[in-house]
CSV table of C-alpha atoms in Angstrom, one decimal:
chain,number,residue,atom,x,y,z
A,4,MET,CA,-14.7,40.0,15.2
A,5,ARG,CA,-18.1,39.5,12.8
A,6,LEU,CA,-18.6,36.3,10.9
A,7,SER,CA,-17.4,38.5,7.9
A,8,GLU,CA,-13.8,38.8,9.7
A,9,LEU,CA,-13.5,35.5,10.8
A,10,SER,CA,-14.0,33.9,8.0
A,11,THR,CA,-11.3,36.0,6.2
A,12,GLU,CA,-9.1,35.2,9.2
A,13,SER,CA,-9.8,31.7,8.6
A,14,GLY,CA,-9.9,31.1,4.6
A,15,VAL,CA,-13.3,29.3,5.2
A,16,PRO,CA,-16.3,31.2,3.6
A,17,ILE,CA,-19.0,32.4,5.1
A,18,ALA,CA,-21.7,30.0,3.8
A,19,THR,CA,-19.4,27.3,5.0
A,20,ILE,CA,-19.5,28.8,8.6
A,21,LYS,CA,-22.7,29.3,9.0
A,22,PHE,CA,-23.2,25.1,7.9
A,23,TYR,CA,-20.4,24.6,11.0
A,24,LEU,CA,-22.5,26.7,12.9
A,25,ARG,CA,-26.5,25.2,12.3
A,26,GLU,CA,-24.4,21.8,12.6
A,27,GLY,CA,-23.3,22.4,16.2
A,28,LEU,CA,-19.8,22.1,15.0
A,29,LEU,CA,-19.2,26.1,15.8
A,30,GLU,CA,-20.3,27.7,19.4
A,31,PRO,CA,-22.6,30.4,18.7
A,32,GLY,CA,-21.0,34.1,18.7
A,33,ALA,CA,-22.1,36.5,21.4
A,34,PRO,CA,-25.1,38.0,20.3
A,35,VAL,CA,-24.7,42.0,19.6
A,36,THR,CA,-27.9,42.5,17.8
A,37,ALA,CA,-30.5,40.8,16.8
A,38,ARG,CA,-28.7,39.9,13.5
A,39,GLN,CA,-25.2,39.9,14.3
A,40,SER,CA,-23.0,38.2,16.4
A,41,ASP,CA,-19.1,38.5,17.9
A,42,TYR,CA,-16.6,36.0,17.7
A,43,ASP,CA,-13.4,35.9,19.4
A,44,ASP,CA,-10.0,33.0,18.9
A,45,SER,CA,-11.6,30.2,20.6
A,46,HIS,CA,-13.9,30.2,17.3
A,47,LEU,CA,-11.1,30.7,14.9
A,48,ARG,CA,-9.1,27.9,16.9
A,49,ARG,CA,-12.0,25.4,16.7
A,50,LEU,CA,-12.7,26.3,12.9
A,51,ARG,CA,-9.4,25.7,12.4
A,52,LEU,CA,-9.3,22.4,14.0
A,53,VAL,CA,-12.5,21.4,11.9
A,54,ARG,CA,-11.1,22.1,8.6
A,55,ALA,CA,-7.6,20.4,9.5
A,56,MET,CA,-10.0,17.3,10.6
A,57,GLN,CA,-11.5,17.6,7.3
A,58,GLN,CA,-9.0,18.0,5.0
A,59,ILE,CA,-5.8,17.2,6.5
A,60,GLY,CA,-7.4,13.9,8.4
A,61,GLY,CA,-10.0,13.2,5.5
A,62,MET,CA,-12.4,13.0,8.0
A,63,SER,CA,-16.6,13.0,7.1
A,64,ILE,CA,-19.1,16.1,8.4
A,65,ASP,CA,-20.4,12.9,11.2
A,66,GLN,CA,-16.8,11.2,11.7
A,67,VAL,CA,-15.9,15.3,13.0
A,68,ARG,CA,-19.4,15.5,14.6
A,69,ASN,CA,-18.7,12.5,16.8
A,70,VAL,CA,-15.1,13.3,17.6
A,71,LEU,CA,-16.2,17.0,18.9
A,72,PHE,CA,-19.2,15.4,20.9
A,73,ALA,CA,-18.1,12.2,22.1
A,74,ALA,CA,-15.2,14.5,23.5
A,75,GLY,CA,-17.4,16.8,25.2
A,76,GLU,CA,-19.6,14.3,26.6
A,77,SER,CA,-19.5,15.4,30.4
A,78,THR,CA,-20.7,12.8,32.2
A,79,LEU,CA,-16.8,11.1,31.1
A,80,SER,CA,-13.8,11.8,33.5
A,81,ARG,CA,-11.5,14.5,32.0
A,82,HIS,CA,-9.4,10.8,31.3
A,83,GLU,CA,-12.1,9.2,29.4
A,84,ARG,CA,-13.0,12.0,27.1
A,85,LEU,CA,-9.5,12.3,26.1
A,86,GLY,CA,-9.6,8.6,25.2
A,87,VAL,CA,-12.9,9.0,23.6
A,88,ALA,CA,-11.4,11.6,21.7
A,89,GLN,CA,-8.7,9.5,20.1
A,90,TYR,CA,-10.9,6.1,19.9
A,91,MET,CA,-13.3,8.2,17.4
A,92,LEU,CA,-10.9,9.0,14.8
A,93,PRO,CA,-10.9,6.8,12.2
A,94,PRO,CA,-9.8,4.6,11.0
A,95,LEU,CA,-12.4,2.6,12.8
A,96,VAL,CA,-11.9,-1.2,11.1
A,97,GLU,CA,-14.7,-3.5,12.0
A,98,ALA,CA,-13.6,-7.3,12.4
A,99,PRO,CA,-14.6,-10.1,9.9
A,100,THR,CA,-16.9,-12.5,10.6
A,101,ASP,CA,-15.3,-16.3,10.3
A,102,ASP,CA,-11.6,-15.4,8.8
A,103,PRO,CA,-9.7,-18.1,11.3
A,104,LEU,CA,-6.5,-15.8,10.5
A,105,TRP,CA,-7.8,-12.5,11.5
A,106,ASP,CA,-8.5,-14.3,15.2
A,107,GLN,CA,-5.2,-15.3,15.1
A,108,THR,CA,-3.1,-12.7,14.2
A,109,HIS,CA,-5.9,-10.5,16.6
A,110,GLY,CA,-4.8,-13.1,19.4
A,111,GLU,CA,-0.8,-12.3,18.1
A,112,VAL,CA,-1.6,-9.0,19.1
A,113,LEU,CA,-3.0,-8.9,22.3
A,114,ALA,CA,-0.4,-11.5,22.9
A,115,LEU,CA,2.3,-8.3,22.3
A,116,MET,CA,0.2,-6.0,24.3
A,117,THR,CA,0.8,-8.2,27.5
A,118,GLU,CA,4.1,-9.1,26.6
A,119,LEU,CA,5.2,-5.1,26.2
A,120,GLY,CA,3.0,-4.4,29.9
A,121,TRP,CA,0.7,-2.0,27.7
A,122,LEU,CA,-2.4,-0.9,29.5
A,123,ILE,CA,-4.5,-1.2,26.5
A,124,ASN,CA,-8.4,-1.8,26.3
A,125,ASP,CA,-9.1,-5.0,24.5
A,126,PHE,CA,-11.4,-2.9,22.7
A,127,SER,CA,-9.0,-0.1,21.5
A,128,PRO,CA,-10.0,0.6,17.8
A,129,SER,CA,-6.2,0.5,17.2
A,130,LEU,CA,-5.9,-3.3,17.6
A,131,ASN,CA,-8.7,-3.6,15.1
A,132,ALA,CA,-6.5,-1.3,12.0
A,133,LEU,CA,-3.1,-3.2,13.6
A,134,THR,CA,-4.7,-6.4,12.5
A,135,ARG,CA,-6.1,-5.4,9.3
A,136,SER,CA,-2.6,-4.6,8.3
A,137,ILE,CA,-0.7,-7.3,9.3
A,138,VAL,CA,-3.1,-9.8,8.2
A,139,ALA,CA,-3.0,-8.1,5.0
A,140,LEU,CA,0.8,-8.8,5.1
A,141,ARG,CA,0.6,-12.1,6.0
A,142,ARG,CA,-1.9,-13.1,2.6
A,143,LEU,CA,0.9,-11.0,0.2
A,144,GLY,CA,3.6,-13.4,1.8
A,145,TYR,CA,5.0,-11.3,4.3
A,146,ARG,CA,5.9,-13.1,7.6
A,147,ASP,CA,7.1,-10.4,9.5
A,148,GLY,CA,4.4,-8.1,11.0
A,149,ILE,CA,4.4,-8.7,14.1
A,150,GLU,CA,8.2,-8.3,15.0
A,151,HIS,CA,7.8,-5.1,13.2
A,152,VAL,CA,5.0,-3.9,16.2
A,153,ARG,CA,7.4,-4.7,18.4
A,154,ARG,CA,10.1,-2.7,16.9
A,155,TYR,CA,7.9,0.3,15.7
A,156,ALA,CA,6.6,-0.3,19.8
A,157,ALA,CA,9.8,0.6,21.0
A,158,ALA,CA,10.6,3.8,18.9
A,159,MET,CA,7.2,5.2,19.2
A,160,HIS,CA,6.8,4.7,23.2
A,161,PRO,CA,9.2,7.6,24.6
A,162,LEU,CA,7.8,10.0,21.9
A,163,ALA,CA,4.2,9.7,23.3
A,164,GLU,CA,5.3,9.7,26.2
A,165,GLY,CA,6.1,13.3,25.8
A,166,GLU,CA,3.2,14.0,23.3
A,167,TYR,CA,1.0,12.6,25.5
A,168,ARG,CA,1.8,15.1,28.6
A,169,PHE,CA,1.5,17.8,26.2
A,170,ILE,CA,-1.7,17.3,25.8
A,171,ASP,CA,-2.4,16.5,29.1
A,172,GLY,CA,-0.7,19.2,30.1
A,173,HIS,CA,-3.4,21.8,29.2
A,174,ARG,CA,-5.4,22.7,31.9
A,175,ASP,CA,-8.8,23.6,30.0
A,176,LEU,CA,-10.3,20.1,29.2
A,177,ASP,CA,-11.6,21.8,25.6
A,178,GLU,CA,-7.7,22.5,24.7
A,179,ALA,CA,-6.9,19.2,25.6
A,180,ILE,CA,-9.1,17.4,23.6
A,181,GLU,CA,-8.2,20.1,20.6
A,182,ALA,CA,-4.5,18.9,21.7
A,183,THR,CA,-5.5,15.4,21.3
A,184,VAL,CA,-7.5,16.0,17.9
A,185,ALA,CA,-4.6,18.1,16.7
A,186,TYR,CA,-1.6,15.5,17.6
A,187,THR,CA,-3.4,12.5,16.5
A,188,VAL,CA,-4.9,14.0,13.0
A,189,LEU,CA,-1.7,16.1,12.6
A,190,TYR,CA,1.0,14.6,13.8
A,191,GLU,CA,0.7,11.4,12.2
A,192,PRO,CA,0.4,12.4,8.5
A,193,ILE,CA,4.1,14.0,9.9
A,194,LEU,CA,5.3,10.7,11.1
A,195,LEU,CA,4.3,9.0,8.0
A,196,ALA,CA,6.1,11.7,5.6
A,197,VAL,CA,9.1,11.6,7.8
A,198,ARG,CA,9.9,7.8,7.5
A,199,ARG,CA,8.8,8.3,3.5
A,200,LEU,CA,11.6,10.8,3.3
A,201,ALA,CA,13.8,8.7,5.7
A,202,HIS,CA,13.2,5.9,2.8
A,203,GLU,CA,14.4,7.9,-0.2
A,204,ASP,CA,17.8,8.8,1.8
A,205,VAL,CA,18.3,5.2,2.4
A,206,SER,CA,17.7,4.3,-0.9
A,207,ALA,CA,19.5,7.1,-2.5
A,208,ARG,CA,22.9,6.3,0.1
A,209,LEU,CA,22.5,2.3,-0.7
A,210,HIS,CA,22.5,3.6,-4.7
A,211,ASN,CA,25.8,5.8,-3.9
A,212,ARG,CA,23.7,9.1,-5.7
A,213,ARG,CA,21.1,11.7,-5.4
A,214,PRO,CA,17.5,10.2,-5.5
A,215,ILE,CA,15.5,9.7,-8.5
A,216,SER,CA,15.7,12.7,-11.3
A,217,PRO,CA,13.5,15.1,-11.7
A,218,LEU,CA,11.1,13.1,-14.4
A,219,ASP,CA,8.4,14.2,-16.9
A,220,GLY,CA,5.6,14.5,-16.0
A,221,VAL,CA,5.7,13.1,-12.4
B,20,MET,CA,-5.6,-22.0,-11.1
B,21,ARG,CA,-9.0,-21.2,-12.9
B,22,LEU,CA,-10.7,-17.9,-12.4
B,23,SER,CA,-13.2,-19.2,-10.8
B,24,GLU,CA,-10.4,-20.3,-8.3
B,25,LEU,CA,-8.5,-17.2,-8.3
B,26,SER,CA,-11.6,-15.2,-7.4
B,27,THR,CA,-12.1,-17.7,-4.0
B,28,GLU,CA,-8.7,-18.0,-3.0
B,29,SER,CA,-8.7,-14.2,-3.1
B,30,GLY,CA,-12.2,-13.5,-1.6
B,31,VAL,CA,-12.4,-11.0,-4.6
B,32,PRO,CA,-15.7,-11.2,-6.7
B,33,ILE,CA,-15.1,-12.5,-10.5
B,34,ALA,CA,-16.9,-9.4,-11.8
B,35,THR,CA,-13.9,-7.0,-10.2
B,36,ILE,CA,-11.2,-9.7,-11.8
B,37,LYS,CA,-12.7,-9.1,-14.8
B,38,PHE,CA,-12.4,-5.4,-14.3
B,39,TYR,CA,-9.1,-5.5,-13.3
B,40,LEU,CA,-7.8,-7.5,-15.8
B,41,ARG,CA,-9.7,-5.1,-18.6
B,42,GLU,CA,-8.8,-1.9,-16.7
B,43,GLY,CA,-4.7,-3.5,-17.0
B,44,LEU,CA,-4.2,-3.8,-13.2
B,45,LEU,CA,-4.2,-7.3,-13.7
B,46,GLU,CA,-1.8,-9.3,-16.2
B,47,PRO,CA,-4.0,-11.8,-18.9
B,48,GLY,CA,-3.6,-15.4,-17.3
B,49,ALA,CA,-1.8,-18.3,-19.7
B,50,PRO,CA,-4.4,-18.5,-22.5
B,51,VAL,CA,-6.1,-22.6,-22.5
B,52,THR,CA,-8.7,-22.3,-24.4
B,53,ALA,CA,-10.3,-19.6,-26.4
B,54,ARG,CA,-12.3,-19.4,-23.2
B,55,GLN,CA,-10.6,-20.2,-20.5
B,56,SER,CA,-7.0,-18.9,-19.1
B,57,ASP,CA,-4.8,-20.0,-16.0
B,58,TYR,CA,-3.8,-17.8,-13.3
B,59,ASP,CA,-0.8,-18.6,-10.7
B,60,ASP,CA,0.4,-16.9,-7.7
B,61,SER,CA,2.1,-14.5,-9.1
B,62,HIS,CA,-1.7,-13.3,-10.1
B,63,LEU,CA,-3.2,-13.5,-6.5
B,64,ARG,CA,-0.5,-11.9,-5.2
B,65,ARG,CA,-1.0,-8.7,-7.0
B,66,LEU,CA,-4.8,-8.9,-6.7
B,67,ARG,CA,-4.6,-9.0,-2.9
B,68,LEU,CA,-1.9,-5.9,-3.3
B,69,VAL,CA,-4.4,-4.0,-5.4
B,70,ARG,CA,-7.0,-4.4,-3.0
B,71,ALA,CA,-4.6,-3.9,-0.2
B,72,MET,CA,-4.2,-0.5,-1.6
B,73,GLN,CA,-7.9,0.3,-2.1
B,74,GLN,CA,-9.4,-1.2,1.2
B,75,ILE,CA,-6.0,-0.5,3.6
B,76,GLY,CA,-4.8,2.6,1.7
B,77,GLY,CA,-8.1,3.9,0.5
B,78,MET,CA,-6.9,4.4,-3.0
B,79,SER,CA,-8.9,5.0,-5.7
B,80,ILE,CA,-8.6,2.9,-8.9
B,81,ASP,CA,-7.0,5.5,-10.8
B,82,GLN,CA,-4.4,6.0,-7.9
B,83,VAL,CA,-3.9,2.2,-7.9
B,84,ARG,CA,-3.0,2.3,-12.1
B,85,ASN,CA,-0.8,5.3,-11.7
B,86,VAL,CA,1.3,3.7,-9.2
B,87,LEU,CA,1.6,0.4,-11.0
B,88,PHE,CA,2.2,1.8,-14.4
B,89,ALA,CA,4.8,4.2,-13.1
B,90,ALA,CA,6.8,1.9,-11.3
B,91,GLY,CA,6.7,-0.6,-14.3
B,92,GLU,CA,8.2,2.1,-16.7
B,93,SER,CA,10.7,0.3,-18.2
B,94,THR,CA,13.2,3.2,-19.4
B,95,LEU,CA,13.8,4.2,-15.7
B,96,SER,CA,16.8,2.7,-13.7
B,97,ARG,CA,15.7,0.2,-10.6
B,98,HIS,CA,16.4,2.6,-8.2
B,99,GLU,CA,13.9,5.2,-9.8
B,100,ARG,CA,11.3,3.0,-10.3
B,101,LEU,CA,10.9,2.4,-7.0
B,102,GLY,CA,11.5,6.1,-6.0
B,103,VAL,CA,8.3,6.7,-8.7
B,104,ALA,CA,5.8,4.1,-6.8
B,105,GLN,CA,6.8,5.7,-3.5
B,106,TYR,CA,6.2,9.3,-5.1
B,107,MET,CA,2.8,8.6,-6.5
B,108,LEU,CA,1.3,7.1,-3.4
B,109,PRO,CA,-0.9,9.1,-1.6
B,110,PRO,CA,-1.2,11.9,-0.1
B,111,LEU,CA,-0.5,13.9,-3.0
B,112,VAL,CA,-0.7,17.9,-1.6
B,113,GLU,CA,-0.2,20.8,-3.8
B,114,ALA,CA,1.5,23.7,-2.1
B,115,PRO,CA,-0.8,26.7,-2.4
B,116,THR,CA,-0.1,29.7,-4.2
B,117,ASP,CA,0.7,33.1,-2.3
B,118,ASP,CA,0.7,31.9,1.2
B,119,PRO,CA,3.8,33.4,2.6
B,120,LEU,CA,3.5,31.2,6.2
B,121,TRP,CA,3.9,27.9,3.8
B,122,ASP,CA,6.9,29.7,1.9
B,123,GLN,CA,8.2,29.8,5.4
B,124,THR,CA,7.5,26.3,6.8
B,125,HIS,CA,8.5,24.9,3.6
B,126,GLY,CA,12.0,26.8,3.4
B,127,GLU,CA,12.4,25.6,7.3
B,128,VAL,CA,11.5,21.8,6.2
B,129,LEU,CA,13.9,22.1,3.4
B,130,ALA,CA,16.6,23.8,6.1
B,131,LEU,CA,16.1,20.4,8.5
B,132,MET,CA,16.8,18.0,5.7
B,133,THR,CA,20.1,19.8,5.1
B,134,GLU,CA,20.9,20.0,8.4
B,135,LEU,CA,20.0,15.9,8.9
B,136,GLY,CA,22.3,15.6,5.7
B,137,TRP,CA,19.3,14.0,4.2
B,138,LEU,CA,19.4,12.9,0.9
B,139,ILE,CA,16.4,14.4,-0.6
B,140,ASN,CA,14.9,15.8,-3.7
B,141,ASP,CA,13.0,19.1,-3.4
B,142,PHE,CA,10.3,18.0,-5.8
B,143,SER,CA,9.8,15.2,-2.5
B,144,PRO,CA,6.2,14.9,-2.2
B,145,SER,CA,6.4,14.1,0.9
B,146,LEU,CA,7.6,17.6,2.0
B,147,ASN,CA,4.6,19.5,1.1
B,148,ALA,CA,2.9,16.9,3.0
B,149,LEU,CA,5.2,17.7,6.1
B,150,THR,CA,5.0,21.2,5.3
B,151,ARG,CA,0.8,21.2,5.0
B,152,SER,CA,0.4,19.6,8.4
B,153,ILE,CA,3.6,22.2,10.2
B,154,VAL,CA,1.6,25.0,9.0
B,155,ALA,CA,-2.2,23.6,10.2
B,156,LEU,CA,-0.7,22.7,13.7
B,157,ARG,CA,0.9,26.7,13.4
B,158,ARG,CA,-2.5,28.2,12.5
B,159,LEU,CA,-3.7,26.1,15.6
B,160,GLY,CA,-1.1,27.8,17.9
B,161,TYR,CA,1.1,24.8,18.5
B,162,ARG,CA,4.3,25.8,17.1
B,163,ASP,CA,6.7,22.9,18.1
B,164,GLY,CA,6.2,21.0,14.1
B,165,ILE,CA,9.8,21.5,13.5
B,166,GLU,CA,11.4,20.1,16.8
B,167,HIS,CA,8.8,17.6,16.3
B,168,VAL,CA,9.7,16.6,13.1
B,169,ARG,CA,13.5,16.3,14.3
B,170,ARG,CA,12.5,14.0,16.9
B,171,TYR,CA,10.6,12.0,14.3
B,172,ALA,CA,13.7,11.9,12.3
B,173,ALA,CA,16.0,10.3,14.9
B,174,ALA,CA,13.1,7.6,15.6
B,175,MET,CA,12.5,6.5,12.1
B,176,HIS,CA,16.1,6.6,10.5
B,177,PRO,CA,17.0,3.2,11.8
B,178,LEU,CA,13.8,1.4,11.3
B,179,ALA,CA,14.0,2.8,7.6
B,180,GLU,CA,17.3,1.6,7.1
B,181,GLY,CA,15.9,-2.2,7.8
B,182,GLU,CA,13.2,-1.9,5.9
B,183,TYR,CA,14.5,-0.2,2.5
B,184,ARG,CA,16.9,-2.9,2.4
B,185,PHE,CA,14.3,-5.2,2.9
B,186,ILE,CA,12.4,-3.8,-0.1
B,187,ASP,CA,15.6,-3.2,-2.1
B,188,GLY,CA,16.7,-7.1,-1.5
B,189,HIS,CA,14.4,-8.6,-3.4
B,190,ARG,CA,16.1,-9.3,-6.7
B,191,ASP,CA,12.9,-9.8,-9.0
B,192,LEU,CA,11.8,-5.5,-10.0
B,193,ASP,CA,8.1,-6.3,-9.8
B,194,GLU,CA,8.6,-8.1,-6.1
B,195,ALA,CA,11.0,-4.9,-4.9
B,196,ILE,CA,7.8,-2.5,-6.4
B,197,GLU,CA,5.0,-4.6,-4.7
B,198,ALA,CA,6.9,-4.3,-1.4
B,199,THR,CA,7.6,-0.8,-1.9
B,200,VAL,CA,3.7,-0.6,-2.2
B,201,ALA,CA,3.2,-3.0,0.3
B,202,TYR,CA,5.6,-1.4,3.1
B,203,THR,CA,4.2,1.7,2.5
B,204,VAL,CA,0.4,1.3,2.1
B,205,LEU,CA,0.7,-1.5,4.9
B,206,TYR,CA,3.0,-0.5,7.4
B,207,GLU,CA,1.9,3.1,7.5
B,208,PRO,CA,-1.4,2.5,9.7
B,209,ILE,CA,0.1,0.1,11.7
B,210,LEU,CA,3.3,2.6,12.9
B,211,LEU,CA,-0.3,5.0,13.5
B,212,ALA,CA,-2.1,1.8,15.4
B,213,VAL,CA,0.9,1.8,17.5
B,214,ARG,CA,1.6,5.4,18.0
B,215,ARG,CA,-2.1,5.4,19.1
B,216,LEU,CA,-1.8,2.3,21.4
B,217,ALA,CA,1.5,4.2,23.4
B,218,HIS,CA,-0.5,7.3,23.6
B,219,GLU,CA,-3.3,4.9,25.4
B,220,ASP,CA,-0.9,3.4,27.7
B,221,VAL,CA,1.5,6.6,28.9
B,222,SER,CA,-2.6,7.6,29.7
B,223,ALA,CA,-3.4,5.0,31.6
B,224,ARG,CA,-0.4,5.1,33.4
B,225,LEU,CA,-0.5,9.2,34.0
B,226,HIS,CA,-3.8,8.1,35.1
B,227,ASN,CA,-2.8,5.3,37.4
B,228,ARG,CA,-5.1,3.1,36.2
B,229,ARG,CA,-6.5,0.9,33.2
B,230,PRO,CA,-7.6,3.1,30.4
B,231,ILE,CA,-11.2,4.2,29.8
B,232,SER,CA,-13.9,1.4,30.9
B,233,PRO,CA,-16.5,-0.1,28.6
B,234,LEU,CA,-18.3,3.0,27.4
B,235,ASP,CA,-22.3,2.2,25.6
B,236,GLY,CA,-22.1,3.2,22.2
B,237,VAL,CA,-18.3,3.1,21.8
């Protein structure tokens, strides 16, 4: 298809597509004439993925580029490339220097991983994300952070197994990387929305009525 | 405690605290002299909550204000106020006009809620968040969105029950509202981090080795 059709199909303006091409976020189409190229479904998919990372994942262009480039690094094994794709997705949380509560909590998080028997790198970015939230909860006076992680771990691991097998089941590495990103960026909001809806349902049941009534201005 | 102590305890600069006071995000302290006020633990907690909403929840000052003000609306019942606090938290996703795939998917999401027997308002913002991600997945060619929601629902509902009972167990309404926000803003990153770590563990197991090796520059 032509650039204009790619734009219509994807809903992405032509100027934006040209920007992605210049930035290397989208592979060039096959040249047809000196001024025209031909695009196929792989371009359409990539375009939708980039848009999803930006609009749903809230990622900057730089973050999108980093994920796509790292995942495309051909000196790494398939396994490593899938790992890098996940590691580069936000949030990337830096450990503070000189915060004893952080250090203690981070140690407890690592100890929990060992206890669970999970094969996790010490430098996995998610460990810092976990630590940051638990530290913030502790500073607010909520003490059950680690216990809660244990409950989430028990609920999430069986699901993660199915998800990862689906991702890894893609023969084509580019498709597997796309699936990694899609399954992270797009299933995360789904998981959170389901959790909020579950809270709403529990609230409605506990208060023995339908949930909050239509409110003006909300 | 004095303003300077409040700043030291919370790690929030004095100028920022003064800004929060002007914006009404923090209640004034008890006047001691014409130029000095006394702050207590409730100020410290509120300050930490506002910071957590901004820094971990990624919320703007306007969003923080909306949540706190809506939750403080005293003409609403306790149940409604807890609901409003959750409803005002981002992401707030608008339904597009004129997108048949959106309409169809939104219908399927509502049908699933009915099938699950969940007591959910038709206008609950999480329904739009769900719909948006499933639409994006479908446009990328992934067809199992609704099935996945069903699996997440089964995993999340028992956890949500414990969480909501904890929130609702706070006698003091302000504390319950704070718990709603804290449990949403701070437990969401925890849940997502646990899910990513579970993926990493499954990946390491499937590839029969420890996960990705230390990479320069990652």
